[in-house]
Tab-separated table of C-alpha atoms in Angstrom:
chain	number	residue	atom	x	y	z
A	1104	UNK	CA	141.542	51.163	-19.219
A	1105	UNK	CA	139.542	51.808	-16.437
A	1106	UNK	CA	138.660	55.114	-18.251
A	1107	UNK	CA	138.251	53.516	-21.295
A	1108	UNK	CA	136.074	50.821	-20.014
A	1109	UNK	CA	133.806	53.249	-17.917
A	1110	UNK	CA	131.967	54.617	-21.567
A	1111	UNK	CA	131.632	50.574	-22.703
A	1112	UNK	CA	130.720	49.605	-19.291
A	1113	UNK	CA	127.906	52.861	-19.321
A	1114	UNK	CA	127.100	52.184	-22.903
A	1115	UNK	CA	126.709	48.396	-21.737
A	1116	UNK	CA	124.722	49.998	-18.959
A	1117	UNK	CA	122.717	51.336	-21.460
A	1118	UNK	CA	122.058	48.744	-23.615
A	1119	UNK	CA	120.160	46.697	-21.201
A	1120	UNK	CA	117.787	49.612	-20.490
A	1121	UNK	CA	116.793	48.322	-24.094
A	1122	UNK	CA	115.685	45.362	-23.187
A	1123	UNK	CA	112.718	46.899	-20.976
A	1124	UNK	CA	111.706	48.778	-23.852
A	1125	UNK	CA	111.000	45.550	-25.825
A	1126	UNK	CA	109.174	44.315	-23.024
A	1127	UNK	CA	107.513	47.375	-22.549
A	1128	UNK	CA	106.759	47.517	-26.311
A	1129	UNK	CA	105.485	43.606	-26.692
A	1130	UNK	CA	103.170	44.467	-23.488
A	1131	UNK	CA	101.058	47.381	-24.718
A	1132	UNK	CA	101.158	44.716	-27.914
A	1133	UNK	CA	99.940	41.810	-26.035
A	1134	UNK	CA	97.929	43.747	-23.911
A	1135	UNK	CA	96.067	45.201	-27.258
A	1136	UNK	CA	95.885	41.857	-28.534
A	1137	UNK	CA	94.403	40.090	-25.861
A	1138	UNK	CA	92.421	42.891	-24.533
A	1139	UNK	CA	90.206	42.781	-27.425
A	1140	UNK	CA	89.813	38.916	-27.734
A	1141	UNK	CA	88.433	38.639	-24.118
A	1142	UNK	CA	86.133	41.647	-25.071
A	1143	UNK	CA	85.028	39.850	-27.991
A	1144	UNK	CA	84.377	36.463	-26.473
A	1145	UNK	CA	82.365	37.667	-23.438
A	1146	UNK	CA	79.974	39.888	-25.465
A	1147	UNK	CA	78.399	37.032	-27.568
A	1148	UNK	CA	78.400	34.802	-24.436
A	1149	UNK	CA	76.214	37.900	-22.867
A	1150	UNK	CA	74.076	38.068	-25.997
A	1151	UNK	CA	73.968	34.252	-26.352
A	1152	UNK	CA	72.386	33.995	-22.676
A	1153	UNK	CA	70.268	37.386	-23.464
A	1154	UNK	CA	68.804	35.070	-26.920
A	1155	UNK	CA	68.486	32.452	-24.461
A	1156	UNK	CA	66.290	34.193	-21.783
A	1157	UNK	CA	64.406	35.672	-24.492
A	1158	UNK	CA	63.708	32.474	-25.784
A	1159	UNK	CA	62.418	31.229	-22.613
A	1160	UNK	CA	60.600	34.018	-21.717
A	1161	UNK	CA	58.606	33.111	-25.023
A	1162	UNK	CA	58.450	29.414	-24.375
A	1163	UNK	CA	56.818	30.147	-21.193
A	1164	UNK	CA	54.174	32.999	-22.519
A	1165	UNK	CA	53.452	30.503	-25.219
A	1166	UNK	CA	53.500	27.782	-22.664
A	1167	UNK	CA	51.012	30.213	-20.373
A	1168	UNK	CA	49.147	30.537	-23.271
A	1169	UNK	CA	48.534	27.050	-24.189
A	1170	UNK	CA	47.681	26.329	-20.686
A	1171	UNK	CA	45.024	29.180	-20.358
A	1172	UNK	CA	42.892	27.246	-22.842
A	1173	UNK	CA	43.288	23.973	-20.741
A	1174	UNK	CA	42.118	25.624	-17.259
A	1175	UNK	CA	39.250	27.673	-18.894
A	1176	UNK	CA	38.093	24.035	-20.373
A	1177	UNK	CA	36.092	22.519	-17.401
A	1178	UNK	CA	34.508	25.702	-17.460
A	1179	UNK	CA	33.203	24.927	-20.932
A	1180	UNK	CA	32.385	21.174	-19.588
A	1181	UNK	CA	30.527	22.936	-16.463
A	1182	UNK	CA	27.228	22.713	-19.028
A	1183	UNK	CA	27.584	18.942	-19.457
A	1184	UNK	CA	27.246	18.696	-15.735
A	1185	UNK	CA	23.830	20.921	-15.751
A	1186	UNK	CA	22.267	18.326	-18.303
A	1187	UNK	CA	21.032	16.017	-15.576
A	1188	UNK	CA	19.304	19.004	-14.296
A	1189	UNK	CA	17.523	18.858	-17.515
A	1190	UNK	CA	16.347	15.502	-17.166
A	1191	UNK	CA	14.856	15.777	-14.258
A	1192	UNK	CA	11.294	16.555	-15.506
A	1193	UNK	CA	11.747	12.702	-17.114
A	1194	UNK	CA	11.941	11.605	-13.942
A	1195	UNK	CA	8.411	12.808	-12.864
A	1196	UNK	CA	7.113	11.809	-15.570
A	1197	UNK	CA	6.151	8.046	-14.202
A	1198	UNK	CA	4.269	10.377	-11.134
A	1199	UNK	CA	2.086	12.565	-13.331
A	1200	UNK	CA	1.086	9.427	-15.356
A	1201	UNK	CA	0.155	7.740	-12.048
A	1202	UNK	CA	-1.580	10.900	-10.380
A	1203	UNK	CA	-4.707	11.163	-12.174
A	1204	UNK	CA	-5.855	7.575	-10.079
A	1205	UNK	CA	-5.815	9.873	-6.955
A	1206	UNK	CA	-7.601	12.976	-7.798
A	1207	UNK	CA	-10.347	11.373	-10.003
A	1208	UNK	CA	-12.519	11.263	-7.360
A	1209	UNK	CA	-12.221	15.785	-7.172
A	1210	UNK	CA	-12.335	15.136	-11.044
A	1211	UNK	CA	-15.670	13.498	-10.800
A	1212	UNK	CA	-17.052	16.084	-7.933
A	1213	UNK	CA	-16.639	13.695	-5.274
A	1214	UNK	CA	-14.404	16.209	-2.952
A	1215	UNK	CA	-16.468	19.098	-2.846
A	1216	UNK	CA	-19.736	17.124	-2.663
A	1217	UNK	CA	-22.190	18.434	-0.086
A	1218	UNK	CA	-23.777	16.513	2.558
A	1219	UNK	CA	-27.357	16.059	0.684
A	1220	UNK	CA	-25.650	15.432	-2.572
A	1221	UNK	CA	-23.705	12.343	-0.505
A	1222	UNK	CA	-27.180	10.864	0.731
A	1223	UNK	CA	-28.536	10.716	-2.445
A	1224	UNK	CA	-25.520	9.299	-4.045
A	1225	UNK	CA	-25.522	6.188	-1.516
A	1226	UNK	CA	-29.059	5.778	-1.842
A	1227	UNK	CA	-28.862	5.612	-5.335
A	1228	UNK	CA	-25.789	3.068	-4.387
A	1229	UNK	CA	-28.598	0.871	-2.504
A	1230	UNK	CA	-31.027	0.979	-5.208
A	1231	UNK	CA	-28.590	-0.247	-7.784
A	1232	UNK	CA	-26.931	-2.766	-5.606
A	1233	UNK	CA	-30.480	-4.138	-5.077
A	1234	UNK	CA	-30.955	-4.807	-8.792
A	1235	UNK	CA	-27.375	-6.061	-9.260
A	1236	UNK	CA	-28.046	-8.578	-6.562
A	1237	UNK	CA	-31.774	-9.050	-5.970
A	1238	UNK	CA	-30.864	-12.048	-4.165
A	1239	UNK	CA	-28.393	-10.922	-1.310
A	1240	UNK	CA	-29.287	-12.651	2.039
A	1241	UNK	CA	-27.466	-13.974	5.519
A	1242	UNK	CA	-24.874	-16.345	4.072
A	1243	UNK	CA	-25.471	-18.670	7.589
A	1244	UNK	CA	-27.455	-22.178	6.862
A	1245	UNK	CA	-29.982	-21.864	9.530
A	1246	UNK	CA	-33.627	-23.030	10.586
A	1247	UNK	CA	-34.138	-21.299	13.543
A	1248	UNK	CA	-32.902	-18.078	15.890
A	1249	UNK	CA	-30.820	-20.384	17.869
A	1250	UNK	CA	-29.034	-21.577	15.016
A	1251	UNK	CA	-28.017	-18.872	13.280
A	1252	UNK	CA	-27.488	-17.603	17.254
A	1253	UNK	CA	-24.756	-19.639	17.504
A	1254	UNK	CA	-23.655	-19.847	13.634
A	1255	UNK	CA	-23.383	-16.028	13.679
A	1256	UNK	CA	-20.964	-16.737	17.257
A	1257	UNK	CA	-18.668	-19.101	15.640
A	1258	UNK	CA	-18.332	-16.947	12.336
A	1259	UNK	CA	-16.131	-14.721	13.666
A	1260	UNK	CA	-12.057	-15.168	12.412
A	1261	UNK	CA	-13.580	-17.623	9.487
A	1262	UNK	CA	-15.649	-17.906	6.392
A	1263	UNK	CA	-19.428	-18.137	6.190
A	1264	UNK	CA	-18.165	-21.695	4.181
A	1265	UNK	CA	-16.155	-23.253	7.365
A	1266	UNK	CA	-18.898	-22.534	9.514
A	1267	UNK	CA	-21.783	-24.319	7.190
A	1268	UNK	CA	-19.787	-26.740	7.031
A	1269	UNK	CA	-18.947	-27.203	10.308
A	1270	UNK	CA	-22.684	-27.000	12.232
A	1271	UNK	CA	-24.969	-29.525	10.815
A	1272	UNK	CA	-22.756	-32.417	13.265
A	1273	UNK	CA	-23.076	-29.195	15.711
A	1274	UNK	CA	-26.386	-28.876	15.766
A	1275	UNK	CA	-27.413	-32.778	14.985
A	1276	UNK	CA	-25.791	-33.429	18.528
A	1277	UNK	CA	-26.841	-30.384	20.171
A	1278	UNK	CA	-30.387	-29.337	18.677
A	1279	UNK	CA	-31.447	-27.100	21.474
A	1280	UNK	CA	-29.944	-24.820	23.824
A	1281	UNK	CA	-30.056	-27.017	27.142
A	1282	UNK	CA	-28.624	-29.724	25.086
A	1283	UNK	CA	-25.759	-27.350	24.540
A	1284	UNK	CA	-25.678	-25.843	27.898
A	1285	UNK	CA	-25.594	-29.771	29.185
A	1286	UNK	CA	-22.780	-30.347	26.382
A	1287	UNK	CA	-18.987	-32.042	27.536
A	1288	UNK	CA	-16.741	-28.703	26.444
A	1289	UNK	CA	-14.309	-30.980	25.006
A	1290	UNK	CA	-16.399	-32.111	22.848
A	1291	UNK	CA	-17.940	-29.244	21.794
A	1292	UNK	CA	-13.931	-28.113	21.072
A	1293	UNK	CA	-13.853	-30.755	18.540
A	1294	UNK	CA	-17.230	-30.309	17.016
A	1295	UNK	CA	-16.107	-26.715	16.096
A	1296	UNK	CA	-12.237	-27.122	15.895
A	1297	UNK	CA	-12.500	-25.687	12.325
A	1298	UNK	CA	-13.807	-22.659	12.522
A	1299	UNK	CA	-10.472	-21.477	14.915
A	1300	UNK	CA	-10.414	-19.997	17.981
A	1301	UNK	CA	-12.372	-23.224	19.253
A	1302	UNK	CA	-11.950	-23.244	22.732
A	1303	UNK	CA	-13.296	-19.556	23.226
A	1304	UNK	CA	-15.587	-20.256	20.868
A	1305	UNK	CA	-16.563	-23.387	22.802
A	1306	UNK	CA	-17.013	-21.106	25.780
A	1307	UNK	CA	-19.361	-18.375	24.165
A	1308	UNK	CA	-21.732	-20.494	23.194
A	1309	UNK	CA	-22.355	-23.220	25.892
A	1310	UNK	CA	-22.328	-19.669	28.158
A	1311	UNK	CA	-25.049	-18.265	25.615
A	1312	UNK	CA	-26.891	-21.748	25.629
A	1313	UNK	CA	-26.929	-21.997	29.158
A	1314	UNK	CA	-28.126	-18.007	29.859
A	1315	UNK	CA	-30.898	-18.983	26.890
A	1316	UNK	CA	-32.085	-22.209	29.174
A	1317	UNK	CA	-31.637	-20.095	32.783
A	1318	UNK	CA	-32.909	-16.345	31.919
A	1319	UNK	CA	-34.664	-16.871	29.016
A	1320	UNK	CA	-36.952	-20.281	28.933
A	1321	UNK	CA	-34.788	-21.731	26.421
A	1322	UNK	CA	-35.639	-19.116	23.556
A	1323	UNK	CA	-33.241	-16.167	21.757
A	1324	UNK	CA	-35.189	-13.201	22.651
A	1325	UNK	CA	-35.954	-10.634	20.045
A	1326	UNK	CA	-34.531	-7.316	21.503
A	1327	UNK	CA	-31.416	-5.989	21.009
A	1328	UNK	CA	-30.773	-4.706	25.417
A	1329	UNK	CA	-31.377	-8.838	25.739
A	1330	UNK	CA	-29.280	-10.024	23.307
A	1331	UNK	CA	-25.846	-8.207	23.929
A	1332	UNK	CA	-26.009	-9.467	27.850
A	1333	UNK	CA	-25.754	-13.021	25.908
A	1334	UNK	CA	-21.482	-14.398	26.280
A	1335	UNK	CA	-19.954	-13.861	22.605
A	1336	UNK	CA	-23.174	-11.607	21.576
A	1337	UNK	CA	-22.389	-8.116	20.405
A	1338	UNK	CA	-23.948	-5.467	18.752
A	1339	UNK	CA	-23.355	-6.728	14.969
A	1340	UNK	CA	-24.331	-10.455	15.975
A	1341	UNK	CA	-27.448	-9.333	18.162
A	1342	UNK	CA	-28.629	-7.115	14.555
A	1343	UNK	CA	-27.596	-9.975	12.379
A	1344	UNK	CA	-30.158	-12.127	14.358
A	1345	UNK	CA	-33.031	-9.022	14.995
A	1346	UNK	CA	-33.021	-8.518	11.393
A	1347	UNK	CA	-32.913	-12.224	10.084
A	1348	UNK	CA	-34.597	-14.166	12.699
A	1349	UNK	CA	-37.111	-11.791	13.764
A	1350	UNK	CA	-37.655	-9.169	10.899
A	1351	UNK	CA	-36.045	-6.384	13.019
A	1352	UNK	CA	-34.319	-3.986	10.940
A	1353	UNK	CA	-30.991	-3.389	11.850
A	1354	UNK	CA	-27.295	-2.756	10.001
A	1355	UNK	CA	-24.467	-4.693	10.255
A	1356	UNK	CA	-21.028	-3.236	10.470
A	1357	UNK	CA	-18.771	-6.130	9.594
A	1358	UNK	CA	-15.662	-6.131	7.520
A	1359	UNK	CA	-16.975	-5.831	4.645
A	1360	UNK	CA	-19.203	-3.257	5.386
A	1361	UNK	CA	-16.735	-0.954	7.234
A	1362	UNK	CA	-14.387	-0.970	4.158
A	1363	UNK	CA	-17.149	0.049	1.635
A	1364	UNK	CA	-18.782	2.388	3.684
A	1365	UNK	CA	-15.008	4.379	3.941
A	1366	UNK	CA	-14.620	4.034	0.405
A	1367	UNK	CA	-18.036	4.941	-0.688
A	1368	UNK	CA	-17.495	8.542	1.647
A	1369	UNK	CA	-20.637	7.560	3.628
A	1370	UNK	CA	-18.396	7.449	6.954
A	1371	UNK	CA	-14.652	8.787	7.724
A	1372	UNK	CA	-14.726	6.497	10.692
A	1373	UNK	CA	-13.563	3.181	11.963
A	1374	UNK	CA	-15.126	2.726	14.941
A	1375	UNK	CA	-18.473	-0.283	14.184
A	1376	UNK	CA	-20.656	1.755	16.670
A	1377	UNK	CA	-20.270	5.181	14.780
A	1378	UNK	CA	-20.117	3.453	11.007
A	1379	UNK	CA	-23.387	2.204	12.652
A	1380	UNK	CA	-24.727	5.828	13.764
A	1381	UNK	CA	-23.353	7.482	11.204
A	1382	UNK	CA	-25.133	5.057	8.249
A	1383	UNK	CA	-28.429	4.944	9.848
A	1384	UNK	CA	-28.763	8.779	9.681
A	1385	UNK	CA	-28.497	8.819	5.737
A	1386	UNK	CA	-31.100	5.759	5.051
A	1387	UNK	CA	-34.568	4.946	6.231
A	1388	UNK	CA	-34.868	2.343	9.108
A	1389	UNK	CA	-36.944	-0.179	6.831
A	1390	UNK	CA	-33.931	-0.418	4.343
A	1391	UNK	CA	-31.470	-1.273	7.344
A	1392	UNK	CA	-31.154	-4.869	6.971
A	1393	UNK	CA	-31.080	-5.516	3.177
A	1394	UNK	CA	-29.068	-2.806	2.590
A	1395	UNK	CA	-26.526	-4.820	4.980
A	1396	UNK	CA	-26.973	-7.819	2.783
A	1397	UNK	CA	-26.000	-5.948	-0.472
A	1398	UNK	CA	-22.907	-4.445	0.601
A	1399	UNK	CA	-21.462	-7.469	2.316
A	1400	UNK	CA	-22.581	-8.879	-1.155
A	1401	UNK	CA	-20.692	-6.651	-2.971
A	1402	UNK	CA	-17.684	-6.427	-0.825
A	1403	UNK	CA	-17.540	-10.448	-1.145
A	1404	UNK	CA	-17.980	-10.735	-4.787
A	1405	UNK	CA	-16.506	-7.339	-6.563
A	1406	UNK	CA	-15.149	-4.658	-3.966
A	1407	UNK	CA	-12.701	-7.198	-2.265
A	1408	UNK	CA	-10.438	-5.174	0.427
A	1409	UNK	CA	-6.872	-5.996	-1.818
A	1410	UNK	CA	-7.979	-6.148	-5.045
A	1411	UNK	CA	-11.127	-4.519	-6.321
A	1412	UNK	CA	-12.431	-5.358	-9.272
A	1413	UNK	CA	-12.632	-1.702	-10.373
A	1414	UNK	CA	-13.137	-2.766	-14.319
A	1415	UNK	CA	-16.471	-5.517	-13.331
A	1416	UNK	CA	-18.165	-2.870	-11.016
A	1417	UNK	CA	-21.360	-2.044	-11.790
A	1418	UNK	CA	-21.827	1.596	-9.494
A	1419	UNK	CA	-18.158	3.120	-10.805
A	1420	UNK	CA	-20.405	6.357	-11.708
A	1421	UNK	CA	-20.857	6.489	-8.211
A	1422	UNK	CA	-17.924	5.309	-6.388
A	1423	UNK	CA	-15.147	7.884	-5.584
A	1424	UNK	CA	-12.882	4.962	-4.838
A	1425	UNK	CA	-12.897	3.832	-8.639
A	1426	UNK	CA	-9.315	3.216	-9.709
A	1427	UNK	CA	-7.947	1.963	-6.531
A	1428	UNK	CA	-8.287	-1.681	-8.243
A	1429	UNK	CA	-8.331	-3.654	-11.452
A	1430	UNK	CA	-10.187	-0.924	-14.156
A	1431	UNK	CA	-9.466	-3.016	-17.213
A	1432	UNK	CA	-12.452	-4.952	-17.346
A	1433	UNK	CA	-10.728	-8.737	-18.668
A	1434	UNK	CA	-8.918	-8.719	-15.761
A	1435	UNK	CA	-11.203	-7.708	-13.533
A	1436	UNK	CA	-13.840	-10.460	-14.148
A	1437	UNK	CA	-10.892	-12.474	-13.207
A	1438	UNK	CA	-11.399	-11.302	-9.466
A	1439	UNK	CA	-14.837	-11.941	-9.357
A	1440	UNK	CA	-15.937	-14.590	-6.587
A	1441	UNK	CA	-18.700	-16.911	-5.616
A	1442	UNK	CA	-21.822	-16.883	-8.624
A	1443	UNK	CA	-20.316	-14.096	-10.223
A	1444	UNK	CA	-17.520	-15.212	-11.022
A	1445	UNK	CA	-18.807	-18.413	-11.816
A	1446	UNK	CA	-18.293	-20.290	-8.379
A	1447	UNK	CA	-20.179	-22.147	-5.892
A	1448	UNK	CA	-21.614	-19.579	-2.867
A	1449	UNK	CA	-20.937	-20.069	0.688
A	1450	UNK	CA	-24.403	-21.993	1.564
A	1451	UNK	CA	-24.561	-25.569	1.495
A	1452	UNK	CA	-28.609	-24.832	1.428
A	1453	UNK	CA	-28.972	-21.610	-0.355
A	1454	UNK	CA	-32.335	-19.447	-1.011
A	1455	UNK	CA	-34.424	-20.843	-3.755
A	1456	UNK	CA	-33.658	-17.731	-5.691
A	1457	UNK	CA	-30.250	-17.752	-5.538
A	1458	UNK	CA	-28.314	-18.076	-8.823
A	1459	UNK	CA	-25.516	-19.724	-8.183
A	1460	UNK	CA	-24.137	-23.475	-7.047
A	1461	UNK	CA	-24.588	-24.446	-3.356
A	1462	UNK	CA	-21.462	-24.703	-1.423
A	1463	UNK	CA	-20.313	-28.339	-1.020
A	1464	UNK	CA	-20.415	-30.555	2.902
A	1465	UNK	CA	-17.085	-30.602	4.595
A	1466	UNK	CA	-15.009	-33.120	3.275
A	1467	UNK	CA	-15.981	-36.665	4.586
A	1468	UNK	CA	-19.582	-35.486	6.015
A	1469	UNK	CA	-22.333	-37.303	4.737
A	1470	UNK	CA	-24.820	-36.146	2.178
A	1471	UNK	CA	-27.278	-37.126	4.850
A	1472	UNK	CA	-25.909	-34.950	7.254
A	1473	UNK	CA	-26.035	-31.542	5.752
A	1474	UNK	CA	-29.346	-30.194	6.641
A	1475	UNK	CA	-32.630	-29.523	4.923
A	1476	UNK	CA	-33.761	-25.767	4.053
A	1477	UNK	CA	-36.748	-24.352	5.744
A	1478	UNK	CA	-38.670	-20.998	5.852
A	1479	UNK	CA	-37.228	-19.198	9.294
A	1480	UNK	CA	-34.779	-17.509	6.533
C-alpha cells in the first residue's frame, strides 16, 4: 500500500503544482487587464492638464493682450495734459490789451525825443496852459509881503483853503511883524491850530516876525540870500514871495510842480533844488513865475497826482504821461476840481478875473472878518 499509495500520493503531489498554474495563468490575465486600465486613465489625466495649461497659457496672452491696450492708454491721455499748454497765450492776453498804456508815449515819439525837441514841446506846454488858464495866480489871500510871508509859512502840510481861512483873525490881531514878534505863543497856537503842525508853525513865524522887526526894520526884504536866513523860509517860499510880492521872477517847485514836471519829461529828478535848475535852463527867466502859476493850476484842477483826468486834458498831444489816468472823457470831467469842475476856488478874495466862486470864511467867522482885496497881488 505504501507502494501503491506512493504514485497517488506523487500524482496528488502533482496535482497541486496545478494550482500555481491557475494563479500563474489569472496573473498575466489580471496583470493584462489592469495594466491597460491604469495606462488608459493616466493618459487623458496628462492630456486633460496639457488642455488645461494650454488654456491658460491663452487666457493669459489674451489677458496680456487686453492689458497692453490699458497701459499704452495714459499715453494716449498724455495730449489732454499738453492742452493747458495751449491756453496759455489766453492768459496773456489781459497783458497785451493793457500794454499799449505804457509804450504810447515811444508810440507818440516821446522816448527817442532829443533834447531841443523836449524844450520846445514844454514851451509849447506853457503857451497852451496860459490860454487854458489865463487867470492862474498865488492861491494865498494877501495885501502885503508880510502877509503872504507868513501865509506862504503856514501853507505847508495844508490847503491854500485852511490857510485863507484861517489868517484874516491872524492877521486882524497881529497886523505887523512886531505885533507878531510881541505875540503870547499860545495864542498864536490857537490862532493857527488849523492849518496843523501849529506849534512849529507858531515858532517859524513869531522867529521870522521878530528877525523882520530886529535885522530888517520891520519889512520882508526883496532878495532871495535875505529871505532864506528868515526861520521857516526856504527856497520855494522865499520865490513864492520874490515873484508875487516884488515882481521877481522865480519858479516854484512844490508838489504839484515836481509831479508834472516828471511826467511832462522836463526833469528825471526829485530833488526841488535840481527840478529848479534843471527847469530854468529850458525857459526864459521872464516866464519863471507864471509859468509856476499854470502848472500848480493844472496839477490842482486836471493832472491830480492819483487820478488824472487824462480824458478832460487839454495838452494830451503833448503829454507822454497820457493814459496813466481817466482817458474817457465823461468820467474824466468828473475829476475836475475848483472852477473847472464847477466848484468854488481856494480864495475867499479871488482876482477880479477869476472865473470861478470865491472860497467860503471858516465856519463861524464873520462876514466882517474876511478881508478886503487890494492891489499888492
Amino acid at each position: 500500500m505504501n507502494r501503491e499509495d506512493s504514485p497517488l500520493r506523487a500524482a496528488g503531489k502533482g496535482t497541486p503544482p496545478a494550482k500555481p498554474a491557475e494563479s500563474a495563468g489569472k496573473a498575466p490575465a489580471e496583470a493584462t487587464g489592469k495594466a491597460p486600465t491604469q495606462a488608459g486613465s493616466k493618459a487623458p489625466a496628462k492630456a486633460t492638464k496639457a488642455a488645461q495649461a494650454a488654456e491658460k497659457a491663452s487666457a493669459a496672452k489674451k489677458a496680456a493682450a487686453k492689458k497692453a491696450p490699458a497701459k499704452k492708454a495714459p499715453a494716449k491721455k498724455a495730449p489732454a495734459k499738453k492742452a493747458p499748454a495751449k491756453k496759455a497765450p489766453a492768459v496773456k492776453v489781459p497783458a497785451k490789451s493793457v500794454a499799449p498804456a505804457k509804450p504810447a508815449a515811444s508810440a507818440r515819439g516821446f522816448a527817442s525825443e532829443s533834447r531841443l525837441g523836449m524844450v520846445r514841446r514844454a514851451r509849447k506846454i506853457n503857451r497852451e496852459l496860459a490860454e487854458v488858464f489865463p487867470y492862474a495866480h498865488p492861491e494865498l489871500d494877501f495885501r502885503n509881503p508880510f502877509e503872504l510871508l507868513v501865509a506862504t509859512v503856514l501853507s505847508a502840510q495844508t490847503t491854500d483853503l485852511r490857510v485863507n481861512q484861517t489868517t484874516p483873525a491872524l492877521f486882524a490881531q497881529y497886523p505887523t511883524p512886531e505885533d507878531l514878534a510881541a505875540a503870547v505863543p499860545e495864542e498864536v497856537e490857537e490862532l493857527i491850530r488849523p492849518t496843523g503842525f501849529f506849534r512849529a508853525k507858531t515858532k517859524s513865524i513869531m522867529g521870522l516876525a521878530a528877525a523882520l522887526r530886529d535885522d530888517f526894520g520891520g519889512e520882508v526884504p526883496g532878495r532871495l540870500e535875505d529871505l532864506v536866513k528868515l526861520p521857516g523860509v526856504g527856497r520855494k517860499t522865499a520865490f513864492v514871495v520874490l515873484g508875487n510880492a516884488f515882481g521877481v521872477p522865480g519858479i516854484t517847485v512844490d508838489t504839484h510842480f515836481m509831479r508834472l514836471a516828471r511826467r511832462w519829461r522836463w526833469t528825471a529828478s526829485d530833488d526841488p533844488v535840481k527840478i529848479e535848475a534843471e527847469v530854468a535852463e529850458i525857459f526864459p527867466k521872464s516866464d519863471w513865475t507864471m509859468l509856476s502859476h499854470r502848472v500848480i493850476f493844472h496839477g490842482r484842477r486836471i493832472c491830480h497826482a492819483r487820478k488824472p483826468a487824462c480824458g478832460a486834458c487839454p495838452i494830451t498831444h503833448l503829454c507822454p504821461a497820457y493814459g496813466e489816468g481817466e482817458t474817457d472823457p465823461e468820467k474824466a470831467a468828473k475829476l475836475l476840481k475848483y472852477e473847472k469842475g464847477g466848484y468854488p476856488g481856494q480864495r475867499l478874495n479871488p482876482p477880479a478875473d477869476y472865473p470861478g466862486r470865491p472860497a467860503p470864511p471858516a465856519p463861524g467867522v464873520a462876514p466882517g472878518a474876511v478881508q478886503t482885496p487890494s492891489g499888492a497881488e
